[in-house]
Amino acid sequence: AQTVTQSQPEMSVQEAETVTLSCTYDTSESDYYLFWYKQPPSRQMILVIRQEAYKQQNATENRFSVNFQKAAKSFSLKISDSQLGDAAMYFCAYTRAGANSKLTFGKGITLSVRP
Amino acid sequence: DAGVTQSPTHLIKTRGQQVTLRCSPKSGHDTVSWYQQALGQGPQFIFQYYEEEERQRGNFPDRFSGHQFPNYSSELNVNALLLGDSALYLCASSHRDRGYGANVLTFGAGSRLTVL
């Protein structure tokens, strides 16, 4: 069974600084997808970034980028130039290719941004 | 363009009762998935509906059942409620991937169920 582990329950960052959120996963599949989702107090999950396992290039979306280490099964999220609106819970998630979006989530990490 | 809408947003039930939660998918989406998110935890997959049939199911008891209607909207039913069923129930929609990829989910804001 696939598992996703987020071992840091909380992190804090100063506004305009950079923060990295960690995630590890376990799978026997060779082709899969990894995601970072943001859940603000409004509760709606918002996709931040997506990584395809067969692509060696790390995904980037504006201020958000990932460090994908397939051999180590590590998938960290870097947020640059942190903004107050980045404060939320962040979830790492996994799905195997062809699974039609059955996601396995980690427990999440609460990110606070200090002004 | 409306995204995924869920109702009700909050509800309170007592043990042993039954509850029905509703979800309207994003326009153009044909697949609906339900997730349970306990307080302080990540969402857990309950089941997925496509073409009005349950296609995938997570590790949840038969007390959890669902339905999908011809307009792609969906209901989640939970019978014989337990205290442990208290959670945020998230609906997510997508367009079914007919290849070997991974379609992106659009989530609703959830229904917060409290069981007393």
mmCIF file of C-alpha atoms in Angstrom:
data_model
loop_
_atom_site.group_PDB
_atom_site.id
_atom_site.type_symbol
_atom_site.label_atom_id
_atom_site.label_comp_id
_atom_site.label_asym_id
_atom_site.label_seq_id
_atom_site.Cartn_x
_atom_site.Cartn_y
_atom_site.Cartn_z
ATOM 1 C CA ALA A 1 0.000 0.000 0.000
ATOM 2 C CA GLN A 2 1.116 3.508 -0.734
ATOM 3 C CA THR A 3 1.840 5.828 2.165
ATOM 4 C CA VAL A 4 2.603 9.539 2.390
ATOM 5 C CA THR A 5 4.423 10.945 5.400
ATOM 6 C CA GLN A 6 4.628 14.539 6.505
ATOM 7 C CA SER A 7 6.578 14.513 9.734
ATOM 8 C CA GLN A 8 6.513 18.250 10.506
ATOM 9 C CA PRO A 9 3.139 19.202 12.000
ATOM 10 C CA GLU A 10 3.821 22.941 12.016
ATOM 11 C CA MET A 11 6.186 25.442 10.469
ATOM 12 C CA SER A 12 6.540 29.182 10.609
ATOM 13 C CA VAL A 13 8.149 31.607 8.176
ATOM 14 C CA GLN A 14 8.778 35.321 8.089
ATOM 15 C CA GLU A 15 6.995 37.226 5.360
ATOM 16 C CA ALA A 16 9.164 37.512 2.197
ATOM 17 C CA GLU A 17 11.405 34.649 3.332
ATOM 18 C CA THR A 18 11.656 31.128 1.902
ATOM 19 C CA VAL A 19 10.342 27.975 3.533
ATOM 20 C CA THR A 20 10.560 24.296 2.601
ATOM 21 C CA LEU A 21 7.913 21.736 3.519
ATOM 22 C CA SER A 22 8.968 18.085 3.571
ATOM 23 C CA CYS A 23 7.192 14.973 2.340
ATOM 24 C CA THR A 24 8.233 11.379 1.852
ATOM 25 C CA TYR A 25 6.238 8.594 0.287
ATOM 26 C CA ASP A 26 6.418 4.882 -0.219
ATOM 27 C CA THR A 27 5.296 3.021 -3.319
ATOM 28 C CA SER A 28 6.277 0.060 -5.420
ATOM 29 C CA GLU A 29 4.933 1.715 -8.566
ATOM 30 C CA SER A 30 7.282 3.221 -11.135
ATOM 31 C CA ASP A 31 4.810 5.641 -12.676
ATOM 32 C CA TYR A 32 2.868 7.965 -10.428
ATOM 33 C CA TYR A 33 2.016 11.564 -9.667
ATOM 34 C CA LEU A 34 2.672 13.721 -6.638
ATOM 35 C CA PHE A 35 0.815 16.819 -5.568
ATOM 36 C CA TRP A 36 0.885 19.593 -3.027
ATOM 37 C CA TYR A 37 -2.500 20.938 -1.983
ATOM 38 C CA LYS A 38 -3.219 24.011 0.119
ATOM 39 C CA GLN A 39 -6.200 24.120 2.485
ATOM 40 C CA PRO A 40 -6.924 27.589 3.893
ATOM 41 C CA PRO A 41 -9.448 28.173 6.691
ATOM 42 C CA SER A 42 -12.148 28.280 4.015
ATOM 43 C CA ARG A 43 -11.559 24.473 3.868
ATOM 44 C CA GLN A 44 -11.417 24.203 0.078
ATOM 45 C CA MET A 45 -8.444 22.224 -1.179
ATOM 46 C CA ILE A 46 -6.486 24.121 -3.801
ATOM 47 C CA LEU A 47 -3.901 22.488 -6.033
ATOM 48 C CA VAL A 48 -0.526 24.175 -5.629
ATOM 49 C CA ILE A 49 1.725 22.061 -7.823
ATOM 50 C CA ARG A 50 1.911 18.680 -9.508
ATOM 51 C CA GLN A 51 4.878 16.460 -10.401
ATOM 52 C CA GLU A 52 4.908 13.521 -12.785
ATOM 53 C CA ALA A 53 7.288 10.824 -11.607
ATOM 54 C CA TYR A 54 8.669 10.062 -15.053
ATOM 55 C CA LYS A 55 9.767 13.671 -15.479
ATOM 56 C CA GLN A 56 13.165 14.401 -13.987
ATOM 57 C CA GLN A 57 12.674 18.150 -14.138
ATOM 58 C CA ASN A 58 11.260 19.616 -10.952
ATOM 59 C CA ALA A 59 7.906 21.357 -11.330
ATOM 60 C CA THR A 60 7.595 25.085 -10.684
ATOM 61 C CA GLU A 61 4.585 27.378 -10.418
ATOM 62 C CA ASN A 62 5.519 31.010 -9.822
ATOM 63 C CA ARG A 63 6.765 31.194 -6.207
ATOM 64 C CA PHE A 64 6.258 27.474 -5.643
ATOM 65 C CA SER A 65 8.736 24.798 -6.661
ATOM 66 C CA VAL A 66 9.434 21.212 -5.698
ATOM 67 C CA ASN A 67 12.519 19.147 -5.075
ATOM 68 C CA PHE A 68 11.619 15.692 -6.344
ATOM 69 C CA GLN A 69 14.071 12.956 -5.413
ATOM 70 C CA LYS A 70 12.646 9.754 -6.894
ATOM 71 C CA ALA A 71 15.262 7.379 -5.544
ATOM 72 C CA ALA A 72 14.883 8.778 -2.046
ATOM 73 C CA LYS A 73 11.076 8.976 -2.439
ATOM 74 C CA SER A 74 11.157 12.552 -1.273
ATOM 75 C CA PHE A 75 8.991 15.418 -2.507
ATOM 76 C CA SER A 76 9.499 18.759 -0.790
ATOM 77 C CA LEU A 77 7.766 22.058 -1.532
ATOM 78 C CA LYS A 78 9.657 25.337 -1.527
ATOM 79 C CA ILE A 79 7.733 28.576 -1.139
ATOM 80 C CA SER A 80 9.735 31.669 -2.046
ATOM 81 C CA ASP A 81 8.913 35.236 -1.056
ATOM 82 C CA SER A 82 6.313 34.013 1.437
ATOM 83 C CA GLN A 83 3.132 36.041 1.673
ATOM 84 C CA LEU A 84 0.525 36.311 4.410
ATOM 85 C CA GLY A 85 -1.946 34.579 2.116
ATOM 86 C CA ASP A 86 0.274 31.490 2.070
ATOM 87 C CA ALA A 87 -0.752 30.689 5.644
ATOM 88 C CA ALA A 88 -2.723 27.439 5.479
ATOM 89 C CA MET A 89 -2.484 23.682 5.862
ATOM 90 C CA TYR A 90 -0.443 22.025 3.153
ATOM 91 C CA PHE A 91 -0.967 18.430 2.140
ATOM 92 C CA CYS A 92 1.288 16.215 0.116
ATOM 93 C CA ALA A 93 -0.610 13.637 -1.956
ATOM 94 C CA TYR A 94 0.141 10.666 -4.204
ATOM 95 C CA THR A 95 -1.683 8.802 -6.932
ATOM 96 C CA ARG A 96 -0.457 6.045 -9.157
ATOM 97 C CA ALA A 97 -0.809 6.626 -12.867
ATOM 98 C CA GLY A 98 -4.110 5.388 -14.232
ATOM 99 C CA ALA A 99 -5.758 5.417 -10.801
ATOM 100 C CA ASN A 100 -8.214 8.086 -11.862
ATOM 101 C CA SER A 101 -7.475 10.444 -9.068
ATOM 102 C CA LYS A 102 -7.719 8.233 -5.994
ATOM 103 C CA LEU A 103 -5.400 10.292 -3.859
ATOM 104 C CA THR A 104 -3.467 9.227 -0.787
ATOM 105 C CA PHE A 105 -2.774 12.229 1.440
ATOM 106 C CA GLY A 106 -0.282 12.910 4.187
ATOM 107 C CA LYS A 107 -1.402 14.292 7.551
ATOM 108 C CA GLY A 108 -0.586 17.831 6.514
ATOM 109 C CA ILE A 109 1.498 20.650 7.873
ATOM 110 C CA THR A 110 0.239 23.961 9.259
ATOM 111 C CA LEU A 111 2.197 26.875 7.857
ATOM 112 C CA SER A 112 2.033 30.238 9.588
ATOM 113 C CA VAL A 113 3.483 33.427 8.092
ATOM 114 C CA ARG A 114 4.776 36.121 10.421
ATOM 115 C CA PRO A 115 4.372 39.732 9.231
ATOM 116 C CA ASP B 1 -18.081 29.057 -13.849
ATOM 117 C CA ALA B 2 -19.245 27.447 -10.623
ATOM 118 C CA GLY B 3 -16.825 25.026 -9.082
ATOM 119 C CA VAL B 4 -17.819 22.116 -6.885
ATOM 120 C CA THR B 5 -20.703 22.913 -4.582
ATOM 121 C CA GLN B 6 -21.603 20.926 -1.481
ATOM 122 C CA SER B 7 -24.548 21.024 0.874
ATOM 123 C CA PRO B 8 -25.156 21.397 3.702
ATOM 124 C CA THR B 9 -22.072 23.226 4.924
ATOM 125 C CA HIS B 10 -22.591 22.219 8.545
ATOM 126 C CA LEU B 11 -24.860 19.736 10.254
ATOM 127 C CA ILE B 12 -25.244 18.069 13.607
ATOM 128 C CA LYS B 13 -26.616 14.552 14.088
ATOM 129 C CA THR B 14 -26.874 12.118 16.972
ATOM 130 C CA ARG B 15 -25.501 8.605 17.150
ATOM 131 C CA GLY B 16 -27.528 6.061 15.220
ATOM 132 C CA GLN B 17 -29.033 8.590 12.832
ATOM 133 C CA GLN B 18 -28.543 8.693 9.091
ATOM 134 C CA VAL B 19 -27.165 11.571 7.003
ATOM 135 C CA THR B 20 -27.132 12.503 3.333
ATOM 136 C CA LEU B 21 -24.586 14.914 1.892
ATOM 137 C CA ARG B 22 -24.848 16.360 -1.592
ATOM 138 C CA CYS B 23 -22.369 17.432 -4.225
ATOM 139 C CA SER B 24 -22.631 19.153 -7.601
ATOM 140 C CA PRO B 25 -19.496 18.743 -9.706
ATOM 141 C CA LYS B 26 -17.713 21.410 -11.666
ATOM 142 C CA SER B 27 -19.165 22.039 -15.088
ATOM 143 C CA GLY B 28 -17.692 19.605 -17.609
ATOM 144 C CA HIS B 29 -16.681 17.044 -14.991
ATOM 145 C CA ASP B 30 -18.193 13.563 -14.971
ATOM 146 C CA THR B 31 -16.486 11.853 -12.033
ATOM 147 C CA VAL B 32 -17.133 12.483 -8.352
ATOM 148 C CA SER B 33 -14.991 11.313 -5.454
ATOM 149 C CA TRP B 34 -15.687 11.613 -1.739
ATOM 150 C CA TYR B 35 -13.115 12.023 0.991
ATOM 151 C CA GLN B 36 -13.384 12.060 4.784
ATOM 152 C CA GLN B 37 -11.118 14.447 6.655
ATOM 153 C CA ALA B 38 -10.987 13.995 10.426
ATOM 154 C CA LEU B 39 -9.825 16.936 12.499
ATOM 155 C CA GLY B 40 -6.080 17.458 12.126
ATOM 156 C CA GLN B 41 -5.716 14.715 9.525
ATOM 157 C CA GLY B 42 -5.385 14.443 5.796
ATOM 158 C CA PRO B 43 -8.383 13.441 3.685
ATOM 159 C CA GLN B 44 -9.072 9.731 3.233
ATOM 160 C CA PHE B 45 -10.645 8.353 0.074
ATOM 161 C CA ILE B 46 -14.136 6.935 0.560
ATOM 162 C CA PHE B 47 -15.294 6.114 -2.976
ATOM 163 C CA GLN B 48 -15.572 7.360 -6.524
ATOM 164 C CA TYR B 49 -18.525 7.448 -8.897
ATOM 165 C CA TYR B 50 -18.519 7.520 -12.670
ATOM 166 C CA GLU B 51 -21.400 6.770 -15.039
ATOM 167 C CA GLU B 52 -23.651 6.343 -12.008
ATOM 168 C CA GLU B 53 -21.646 3.436 -10.651
ATOM 169 C CA GLU B 54 -19.201 3.084 -7.799
ATOM 170 C CA ARG B 55 -15.835 2.535 -9.489
ATOM 171 C CA GLN B 56 -13.377 2.567 -6.613
ATOM 172 C CA ARG B 57 -13.778 2.263 -2.875
ATOM 173 C CA GLY B 58 -11.491 2.972 0.038
ATOM 174 C CA ASN B 59 -11.382 1.207 3.381
ATOM 175 C CA PHE B 60 -14.779 2.297 4.687
ATOM 176 C CA PRO B 61 -17.615 0.114 6.001
ATOM 177 C CA ASP B 62 -20.845 -0.540 4.151
ATOM 178 C CA ARG B 63 -22.551 2.100 6.309
ATOM 179 C CA PHE B 64 -21.070 4.521 3.789
ATOM 180 C CA SER B 65 -22.895 4.441 0.488
ATOM 181 C CA GLY B 66 -23.354 6.769 -2.402
ATOM 182 C CA HIS B 67 -25.145 7.541 -5.557
ATOM 183 C CA GLN B 68 -24.505 9.448 -8.744
ATOM 184 C CA PHE B 69 -27.301 10.937 -10.811
ATOM 185 C CA PRO B 70 -27.521 11.345 -14.601
ATOM 186 C CA ASN B 71 -26.514 15.024 -14.252
ATOM 187 C CA TYR B 72 -23.286 13.824 -12.522
ATOM 188 C CA SER B 73 -24.260 15.176 -9.097
ATOM 189 C CA SER B 74 -23.713 12.824 -6.209
ATOM 190 C CA GLU B 75 -24.865 11.956 -2.709
ATOM 191 C CA LEU B 76 -23.004 10.410 0.181
ATOM 192 C CA ASN B 77 -25.101 8.525 2.722
ATOM 193 C CA VAL B 78 -23.926 7.387 6.110
ATOM 194 C CA ASN B 79 -26.149 5.093 8.196
ATOM 195 C CA ALA B 80 -26.016 4.286 11.920
ATOM 196 C CA LEU B 81 -23.780 7.246 12.683
ATOM 197 C CA LEU B 82 -20.946 6.822 15.158
ATOM 198 C CA LEU B 83 -19.092 9.503 17.069
ATOM 199 C CA GLY B 84 -16.049 8.691 14.955
ATOM 200 C CA ASP B 85 -17.912 9.736 11.809
ATOM 201 C CA SER B 86 -17.540 13.365 12.880
ATOM 202 C CA ALA B 87 -15.412 14.916 10.151
ATOM 203 C CA LEU B 88 -15.260 17.225 7.173
ATOM 204 C CA TYR B 89 -16.587 15.424 4.094
ATOM 205 C CA LEU B 90 -15.032 16.658 0.890
ATOM 206 C CA CYS B 91 -16.380 16.120 -2.576
ATOM 207 C CA ALA B 92 -14.033 16.367 -5.540
ATOM 208 C CA SER B 93 -14.847 16.238 -9.215
ATOM 209 C CA SER B 94 -12.778 15.518 -12.290
ATOM 210 C CA HIS B 95 -13.063 14.479 -15.891
ATOM 211 C CA ARG B 96 -12.341 10.805 -16.182
ATOM 212 C CA ASP B 97 -8.915 10.118 -17.601
ATOM 213 C CA ARG B 98 -9.128 7.611 -20.399
ATOM 214 C CA GLY B 99 -5.382 7.365 -20.760
ATOM 215 C CA TYR B 100 -2.716 6.523 -18.268
ATOM 216 C CA GLY B 101 -2.424 9.869 -16.614
ATOM 217 C CA ALA B 102 -3.802 11.500 -13.513
ATOM 218 C CA ASN B 103 -6.563 14.010 -13.812
ATOM 219 C CA VAL B 104 -6.612 16.936 -11.442
ATOM 220 C CA LEU B 105 -9.317 17.101 -8.810
ATOM 221 C CA THR B 106 -11.398 20.173 -8.053
ATOM 222 C CA PHE B 107 -12.569 20.148 -4.453
ATOM 223 C CA GLY B 108 -15.610 21.624 -2.806
ATOM 224 C CA ALA B 109 -15.504 23.414 0.548
ATOM 225 C CA GLY B 110 -16.888 20.383 2.336
ATOM 226 C CA SER B 111 -19.706 19.485 4.697
ATOM 227 C CA ARG B 112 -18.790 19.555 8.372
ATOM 228 C CA LEU B 113 -20.597 16.710 10.174
ATOM 229 C CA THR B 114 -20.732 16.600 13.948
ATOM 230 C CA VAL B 115 -22.117 13.477 15.606
ATOM 231 C CA LEU B 116 -23.200 13.851 19.249
#
